[in-house]
PDB file of C-alpha atoms in Angstrom:
ATOM      1  CA  MET A  65      -0.018  -0.102  -0.040  1.00 87.00           C
ATOM      2  CA  PHE A  66       1.035   3.447  -0.892  1.00 90.00           C
ATOM      3  CA  GLU A  67       0.041   6.572   0.620  1.00 94.00           C
ATOM      4  CA  MET A  68       0.992  10.312  -0.518  1.00 93.00           C
ATOM      5  CA  PRO A  69      -0.705  13.625   0.036  1.00 94.00           C
ATOM      6  CA  ILE A  70      -2.256  15.102  -2.948  1.00 91.00           C
ATOM      7  CA  ALA A  71      -1.755  18.570  -3.804  1.00 89.00           C
ATOM      8  CA  LEU A  72      -4.135  20.432  -6.335  1.00 92.00           C
ATOM      9  CA  SER A  73      -3.103  23.717  -8.020  1.00 92.00           C
ATOM     10  CA  ARG A  74      -4.859  26.751  -8.036  1.00 93.00           C
ATOM     11  CA  ALA A  75      -6.138  26.351 -11.497  1.00 94.00           C
ATOM     12  CA  ALA A  76      -7.817  22.955 -10.509  1.00 94.00           C
ATOM     13  CA  PHE A  77     -10.676  25.213  -8.672  1.00 94.00           C
ATOM     14  CA  SER A  78     -13.749  26.682 -10.021  1.00 92.00           C
ATOM     15  CA  PRO A  79     -15.147  29.985  -9.349  1.00 93.00           C
ATOM     16  CA  ARG A  80     -17.155  28.343  -6.485  1.00 91.00           C
ATOM     17  CA  GLU A  81     -13.885  27.316  -4.797  1.00 91.00           C
ATOM     18  CA  VAL A  82     -14.225  23.488  -5.335  1.00 91.00           C
ATOM     19  CA  ALA A  83     -12.190  21.032  -7.527  1.00 92.00           C
ATOM     20  CA  ARG A  84     -13.025  20.067 -10.515  1.00 92.00           C
ATOM     21  CA  ALA A  85     -13.647  16.750 -11.394  1.00 89.00           C
ATOM     22  CA  ALA A  86     -11.042  16.220 -14.240  1.00 91.00           C
ATOM     23  CA  ASP A  87      -8.380  17.698 -11.935  1.00 93.00           C
ATOM     24  CA  LEU A  88      -9.081  15.290  -9.301  1.00 89.00           C
ATOM     25  CA  TRP A  89      -9.016  12.211 -11.607  1.00 88.00           C
ATOM     26  CA  GLY A  90      -5.623  13.417 -12.739  1.00 90.00           C
ATOM     27  CA  ALA A  91      -3.977  13.841  -9.336  1.00 91.00           C
ATOM     28  CA  PHE A  92      -5.532   9.890  -8.851  1.00 87.00           C
ATOM     29  CA  GLN A  93      -3.487   9.091 -12.080  1.00 88.00           C
ATOM     30  CA  ASP A  94      -0.332  10.948 -10.579  1.00 91.00           C
ATOM     31  CA  LEU A  95      -0.959   8.839  -7.650  1.00 91.00           C
ATOM     32  CA  ALA A  96      -0.989   5.589  -9.635  1.00 88.00           C
ATOM     33  CA  VAL A  97       2.250   6.539 -11.089  1.00 90.00           C
ATOM     34  CA  ALA A  98       4.083   7.412  -7.795  1.00 92.00           C
ATOM     35  CA  GLY A  99       2.641   4.147  -6.217  1.00 90.00           C
ATOM     36  CA  SER A 100       4.143   1.896  -9.166  1.00 89.00           C
ATOM     37  CA  SER A 101       7.533   3.968  -8.880  1.00 91.00           C
ATOM     38  CA  HIS A 102       7.577   3.222  -5.096  1.00 91.00           C
ATOM     39  CA  ALA A 103       7.026  -0.334  -5.866  1.00 87.00           C
ATOM     40  CA  GLY A 104      10.128  -0.399  -8.032  1.00 88.00           C
ATOM     41  CA  TYR A 105       8.321   0.243 -11.469  1.00 87.00           C
ATOM     42  CA  PRO A 106       9.074   3.911 -12.454  1.00 92.00           C
ATOM     43  CA  PRO A 107       8.138   5.077 -15.840  1.00 92.00           C
ATOM     44  CA  ALA A 108      11.629   4.548 -17.361  1.00 94.00           C
ATOM     45  CA  ARG A 109      11.513   0.822 -16.300  1.00 92.00           C
ATOM     46  CA  TYR A 110       8.127   0.453 -18.101  1.00 88.00           C
ATOM     47  CA  VAL A 111      10.073   2.178 -21.327  1.00 91.00           C
ATOM     48  CA  GLU A 112      13.006  -0.165 -20.683  1.00 92.00           C
ATOM     49  CA  GLU A 113      11.261  -3.242 -20.704  1.00 87.00           C
ATOM     50  CA  ARG A 114       8.602  -2.247 -23.290  1.00 86.00           C
ATOM     51  CA  ILE A 115       5.792  -2.860 -21.005  1.00 83.00           C
ATOM     52  CA  SER A 116       3.032  -0.872 -19.639  1.00 80.00           C
ATOM     53  CA  PHE A 117       0.423  -0.735 -16.786  1.00 77.00           C
ATOM     54  CA  ILE A 118      -3.411  -0.397 -17.126  1.00 75.00           C
ATOM     55  CA  VAL A 119      -5.524   0.754 -14.531  1.00 73.00           C
ATOM     56  CA  ARG A 120      -8.606  -1.564 -15.100  1.00 71.00           C
ATOM     57  CA  ARG A 121     -10.735  -0.497 -12.171  1.00 74.00           C
ATOM     58  CA  MET A 122     -10.431   2.494  -9.919  1.00 74.00           C
ATOM     59  CA  VAL A 123     -12.844   2.991  -6.789  1.00 76.00           C
ATOM     60  CA  VAL A 124     -12.984   6.706  -5.479  1.00 75.00           C
ATOM     61  CA  LEU A 125     -14.604   7.351  -2.283  1.00 75.00           C
ATOM     62  CA  HIS A 126     -16.306  10.853  -2.843  1.00 75.00           C
ATOM     63  CA  HIS A 127     -18.141  12.371   0.422  1.00 84.00           C
ATOM     64  CA  ARG A 128     -18.210  15.882  -0.668  1.00 86.00           C
ATOM     65  CA  GLU A 129     -16.937  18.430  -2.834  1.00 88.00           C
ATOM     66  CA  THR A 130     -13.097  19.158  -2.292  1.00 88.00           C
ATOM     67  CA  PRO A 131     -13.077  23.252  -1.305  1.00 90.00           C
ATOM     68  CA  PHE A 132      -9.694  24.693  -2.105  1.00 91.00           C
ATOM     69  CA  GLY A 133      -6.996  24.445   0.404  1.00 89.00           C
ATOM     70  CA  GLU A 134      -8.086  21.149   1.824  1.00 89.00           C
ATOM     71  CA  ALA A 135      -5.606  18.691   2.708  1.00 89.00           C
ATOM     72  CA  LEU A 136      -5.801  15.418   0.761  1.00 90.00           C
ATOM     73  CA  LEU A 137      -4.401  12.192   1.271  1.00 91.00           C
ATOM     74  CA  GLY A 138      -4.265   9.578  -1.485  1.00 89.00           C
ATOM     75  CA  THR A 139      -3.858   5.809  -1.159  1.00 89.00           C
ATOM     76  CA  THR A 140      -3.196   3.158  -3.670  1.00 87.00           C
ATOM     77  CA  TRP A 141      -2.145  -0.403  -4.131  1.00 80.00           C
ATOM     78  CA  PRO A 142      -2.201  -3.139  -6.883  1.00 72.00           C
ATOM     79  CA  SER A 143      -4.898  -5.749  -6.606  1.00 66.00           C
ATOM     80  CA  ARG A 144      -3.040  -8.199  -8.637  1.00 65.00           C
ATOM     81  CA  PHE A 145      -0.751  -8.453 -11.361  1.00 63.00           C
ATOM     82  CA  ARG A 146      -1.415 -10.063 -14.546  1.00 63.00           C
ATOM     83  CA  ARG A 147       0.414 -10.431 -17.743  1.00 64.00           C
ATOM     84  CA  GLY A 148      -1.851  -9.953 -20.746  1.00 63.00           C
ATOM     85  CA  MET A 149      -1.571  -9.058 -24.586  1.00 59.00           C
ATOM     86  CA  PHE A 150      -3.924  -6.405 -25.915  1.00 57.00           C
ATOM     87  CA  PHE A 151      -4.583  -5.312 -29.287  1.00 57.00           C
ATOM     88  CA  ARG A 152      -5.527  -2.096 -30.933  1.00 56.00           C
ATOM     89  CA  ARG A 153      -7.679  -2.547 -34.247  1.00 53.00           C
TER      90      ARG A 153
END
């Protein structure tokens, strides 16, 4: 399991002073990359080994809107590792 504080820039907030959904989802993506790096798979390793990871499922507990300046803590973990071949048509 990996935890880290999530910092959103001022631009991530609407005139109502709440975080925009797209910016929150981007922060979660950054959290996934940081968690992967913490587990020994930084982005450079994926390039080097010519592999990638795919977030197949994400669960977010959203209790209320996130106001500007609120401290956020993100937690991530891999549920399982699985090899697979994916093709794009």
